[in-house]
């Protein structure tokens, strides 16, 4: 997984098995799992976030070209349990394992082990 780079506002999620549920008892009803409109899984990697546009400063030609892109970070963090829309995601297979690449906008809810 160290070789993978998730781009932009996307999140790499490993889906859980349908009968798996969290310690707090969060699970999806069987009807939702059969329709596969909503899926759940654990966040494996996240992208850097939403890129902020750089200000246009053409009046300073002497300025060095070392401007770096800045990002607004994502809410999802590695290890979170995410419930997301399958229609907004892309299914991929990497080293024999099934994953979903999901934009942050398709994530409906996150469960994090730490207290809020």
PDB file of C-alpha atoms in Angstrom:
ATOM      1  CA  UNK A   1       0.000   0.000   0.000  1.00  0.00           C
ATOM      2  CA  UNK A   2       2.962   2.360   0.408  1.00  0.00           C
ATOM      3  CA  UNK A   3       3.213   2.659  -3.374  1.00  0.00           C
ATOM      4  CA  UNK A   4      -0.376   3.891  -3.752  1.00  0.00           C
ATOM      5  CA  UNK A   5      -1.064   7.606  -3.848  1.00  0.00           C
ATOM      6  CA  UNK A   6      -4.690   8.674  -3.527  1.00  0.00           C
ATOM      7  CA  UNK A   7      -5.356  11.850  -5.486  1.00  0.00           C
ATOM      8  CA  UNK A   8      -7.389  14.920  -4.491  1.00  0.00           C
ATOM      9  CA  UNK A   9     -10.550  14.520  -2.436  1.00  0.00           C
ATOM     10  CA  UNK A  10     -10.727  10.747  -2.866  1.00  0.00           C
ATOM     11  CA  UNK A  11     -10.565   8.011  -0.248  1.00  0.00           C
ATOM     12  CA  UNK A  12      -9.483   4.360  -0.659  1.00  0.00           C
ATOM     13  CA  UNK A  13     -11.899   2.077   1.208  1.00  0.00           C
ATOM     14  CA  UNK A  14     -11.721  -1.676   1.815  1.00  0.00           C
ATOM     15  CA  UNK A  15     -15.310  -3.007   2.019  1.00  0.00           C
ATOM     16  CA  UNK A  16     -16.382  -5.098   4.993  1.00  0.00           C
ATOM     17  CA  UNK A  17     -18.315  -8.328   4.732  1.00  0.00           C
ATOM     18  CA  UNK A  18     -22.101  -7.824   4.956  1.00  0.00           C
ATOM     19  CA  UNK A  19     -22.507  -9.491   8.349  1.00  0.00           C
ATOM     20  CA  UNK A  20     -19.634  -7.587   9.974  1.00  0.00           C
ATOM     21  CA  UNK A  21     -20.479  -4.816  12.399  1.00  0.00           C
ATOM     22  CA  UNK A  22     -18.657  -2.452  14.711  1.00  0.00           C
ATOM     23  CA  UNK A  23     -18.223  -2.697  18.485  1.00  0.00           C
ATOM     24  CA  UNK A  24     -20.848   0.016  18.952  1.00  0.00           C
ATOM     25  CA  UNK A  25     -23.348  -2.100  16.990  1.00  0.00           C
ATOM     26  CA  UNK A  26     -23.457  -0.034  13.788  1.00  0.00           C
ATOM     27  CA  UNK A  27     -24.536  -2.199  10.843  1.00  0.00           C
ATOM     28  CA  UNK A  28     -26.539  -1.934   7.666  1.00  0.00           C
ATOM     29  CA  UNK A  29     -29.857  -3.774   7.394  1.00  0.00           C
ATOM     30  CA  UNK A  30     -29.927  -6.742   4.961  1.00  0.00           C
ATOM     31  CA  UNK A  31     -32.223  -4.888   2.543  1.00  0.00           C
ATOM     32  CA  UNK A  32     -29.638  -2.142   2.076  1.00  0.00           C
ATOM     33  CA  UNK A  33     -26.847  -4.649   1.520  1.00  0.00           C
ATOM     34  CA  UNK A  34     -28.811  -6.519  -1.159  1.00  0.00           C
ATOM     35  CA  UNK A  35     -29.583  -3.373  -3.143  1.00  0.00           C
ATOM     36  CA  UNK A  36     -25.949  -2.288  -2.851  1.00  0.00           C
ATOM     37  CA  UNK A  37     -26.801   1.398  -3.036  1.00  0.00           C
ATOM     38  CA  UNK A  38     -24.970   1.908   0.237  1.00  0.00           C
ATOM     39  CA  UNK A  39     -21.821   0.067   1.297  1.00  0.00           C
ATOM     40  CA  UNK A  40     -19.539   0.191   4.312  1.00  0.00           C
ATOM     41  CA  UNK A  41     -15.823  -0.288   4.712  1.00  0.00           C
ATOM     42  CA  UNK A  42     -12.674   0.910   6.410  1.00  0.00           C
ATOM     43  CA  UNK A  43     -10.659   3.868   5.144  1.00  0.00           C
ATOM     44  CA  UNK A  44      -7.218   2.619   4.080  1.00  0.00           C
ATOM     45  CA  UNK A  45      -5.760   5.816   2.555  1.00  0.00           C
ATOM     46  CA  UNK A  46      -6.923   9.363   1.904  1.00  0.00           C
ATOM     47  CA  UNK A  47      -5.965  11.966  -0.639  1.00  0.00           C
ATOM     48  CA  UNK A  48      -4.537  15.349   0.378  1.00  0.00           C
ATOM     49  CA  UNK A  49      -7.915  17.104   0.118  1.00  0.00           C
ATOM     50  CA  UNK A  50      -9.448  19.871  -1.949  1.00  0.00           C
ATOM     51  CA  UNK A  51      -6.836  21.966  -3.783  1.00  0.00           C
ATOM     52  CA  UNK A  52      -6.999  25.714  -3.176  1.00  0.00           C
ATOM     53  CA  UNK A  53      -6.439  27.948  -6.218  1.00  0.00           C
ATOM     54  CA  UNK A  54      -3.256  29.996  -6.093  1.00  0.00           C
ATOM     55  CA  UNK A  55      -3.647  33.770  -6.345  1.00  0.00           C
ATOM     56  CA  UNK A  56      -2.618  35.301  -9.646  1.00  0.00           C
ATOM     57  CA  UNK A  57       0.375  37.589  -9.114  1.00  0.00           C
ATOM     58  CA  UNK A  58       1.708  38.365 -12.580  1.00  0.00           C
ATOM     59  CA  UNK A  59       2.973  41.791 -11.488  1.00  0.00           C
ATOM     60  CA  UNK A  60       5.977  40.304  -9.632  1.00  0.00           C
ATOM     61  CA  UNK A  61       8.180  38.622 -12.270  1.00  0.00           C
ATOM     62  CA  UNK A  62      11.136  38.610  -9.864  1.00  0.00           C
ATOM     63  CA  UNK A  63       9.339  36.255  -7.469  1.00  0.00           C
ATOM     64  CA  UNK A  64      10.736  32.705  -7.325  1.00  0.00           C
ATOM     65  CA  UNK A  65       8.669  29.855  -8.814  1.00  0.00           C
ATOM     66  CA  UNK A  66       8.480  27.854  -5.580  1.00  0.00           C
ATOM     67  CA  UNK A  67       4.760  28.180  -4.883  1.00  0.00           C
ATOM     68  CA  UNK A  68       3.301  25.013  -3.428  1.00  0.00           C
ATOM     69  CA  UNK A  69      -0.268  23.807  -3.739  1.00  0.00           C
ATOM     70  CA  UNK A  70      -2.312  24.119  -0.547  1.00  0.00           C
ATOM     71  CA  UNK A  71      -5.169  21.774   0.361  1.00  0.00           C
ATOM     72  CA  UNK A  72      -8.248  21.787   2.565  1.00  0.00           C
ATOM     73  CA  UNK A  73      -7.963  18.442   4.416  1.00  0.00           C
ATOM     74  CA  UNK A  74     -10.643  15.740   4.273  1.00  0.00           C
ATOM     75  CA  UNK A  75     -12.851  14.691   7.178  1.00  0.00           C
ATOM     76  CA  UNK A  76     -12.116  10.994   6.615  1.00  0.00           C
ATOM     77  CA  UNK A  77      -9.022   9.581   8.315  1.00  0.00           C
ATOM     78  CA  UNK A  78      -7.286   6.230   8.004  1.00  0.00           C
ATOM     79  CA  UNK A  79      -9.026   3.613  10.139  1.00  0.00           C
ATOM     80  CA  UNK A  80     -12.479   5.235  10.055  1.00  0.00           C
ATOM     81  CA  UNK A  81     -15.510   3.109   9.213  1.00  0.00           C
ATOM     82  CA  UNK A  82     -17.205   4.802   6.259  1.00  0.00           C
ATOM     83  CA  UNK A  83     -20.718   4.326   4.913  1.00  0.00           C
ATOM     84  CA  UNK A  84     -20.804   5.508   1.304  1.00  0.00           C
ATOM     85  CA  UNK A  85     -22.858   5.514  -1.892  1.00  0.00           C
ATOM     86  CA  UNK A  86     -21.753   2.811  -4.315  1.00  0.00           C
ATOM     87  CA  UNK A  87     -23.053   4.832  -7.278  1.00  0.00           C
ATOM     88  CA  UNK A  88     -20.492   7.569  -6.582  1.00  0.00           C
ATOM     89  CA  UNK A  89     -17.547   5.207  -6.198  1.00  0.00           C
ATOM     90  CA  UNK A  90     -15.242   3.184  -8.431  1.00  0.00           C
ATOM     91  CA  UNK A  91     -14.493  -0.454  -7.653  1.00  0.00           C
ATOM     92  CA  UNK A  92     -10.876  -1.547  -8.165  1.00  0.00           C
ATOM     93  CA  UNK A  93      -8.899  -4.724  -7.496  1.00  0.00           C
ATOM     94  CA  UNK A  94      -5.356  -4.277  -6.187  1.00  0.00           C
ATOM     95  CA  UNK A  95      -3.177  -7.298  -5.418  1.00  0.00           C
ATOM     96  CA  UNK A  96      -6.227  -9.567  -5.401  1.00  0.00           C
ATOM     97  CA  UNK A  97      -8.185  -7.439  -2.900  1.00  0.00           C
ATOM     98  CA  UNK A  98     -11.351  -5.470  -3.696  1.00  0.00           C
ATOM     99  CA  UNK A  99     -11.362  -1.748  -2.855  1.00  0.00           C
ATOM    100  CA  UNK A 100     -13.481   1.294  -3.619  1.00  0.00           C
ATOM    101  CA  UNK A 101     -12.160   4.719  -4.587  1.00  0.00           C
ATOM    102  CA  UNK A 102     -14.732   7.119  -3.175  1.00  0.00           C
ATOM    103  CA  UNK A 103     -14.899  10.916  -3.429  1.00  0.00           C
ATOM    104  CA  UNK A 104     -15.524  12.574  -0.073  1.00  0.00           C
ATOM    105  CA  UNK A 105     -18.901  13.813  -1.378  1.00  0.00           C
ATOM    106  CA  UNK A 106     -20.158  10.189  -1.671  1.00  0.00           C
ATOM    107  CA  UNK A 107     -19.390   9.378   1.985  1.00  0.00           C
ATOM    108  CA  UNK A 108     -22.554   9.562   4.072  1.00  0.00           C
ATOM    109  CA  UNK A 109     -21.205   8.872   7.545  1.00  0.00           C
ATOM    110  CA  UNK A 110     -17.966   8.095   9.378  1.00  0.00           C
ATOM    111  CA  UNK A 111     -17.415   6.235  12.627  1.00  0.00           C
ATOM    112  CA  UNK A 112     -14.194   6.947  14.480  1.00  0.00           C
ATOM    113  CA  UNK A 113     -12.935   5.057  17.529  1.00  0.00           C
ATOM    114  CA  UNK A 114     -11.763   8.206  19.341  1.00  0.00           C
ATOM    115  CA  UNK A 115     -14.189  10.400  21.284  1.00  0.00           C
ATOM    116  CA  UNK A 116     -15.468  13.512  19.534  1.00  0.00           C
TER     117      UNK A 116
END
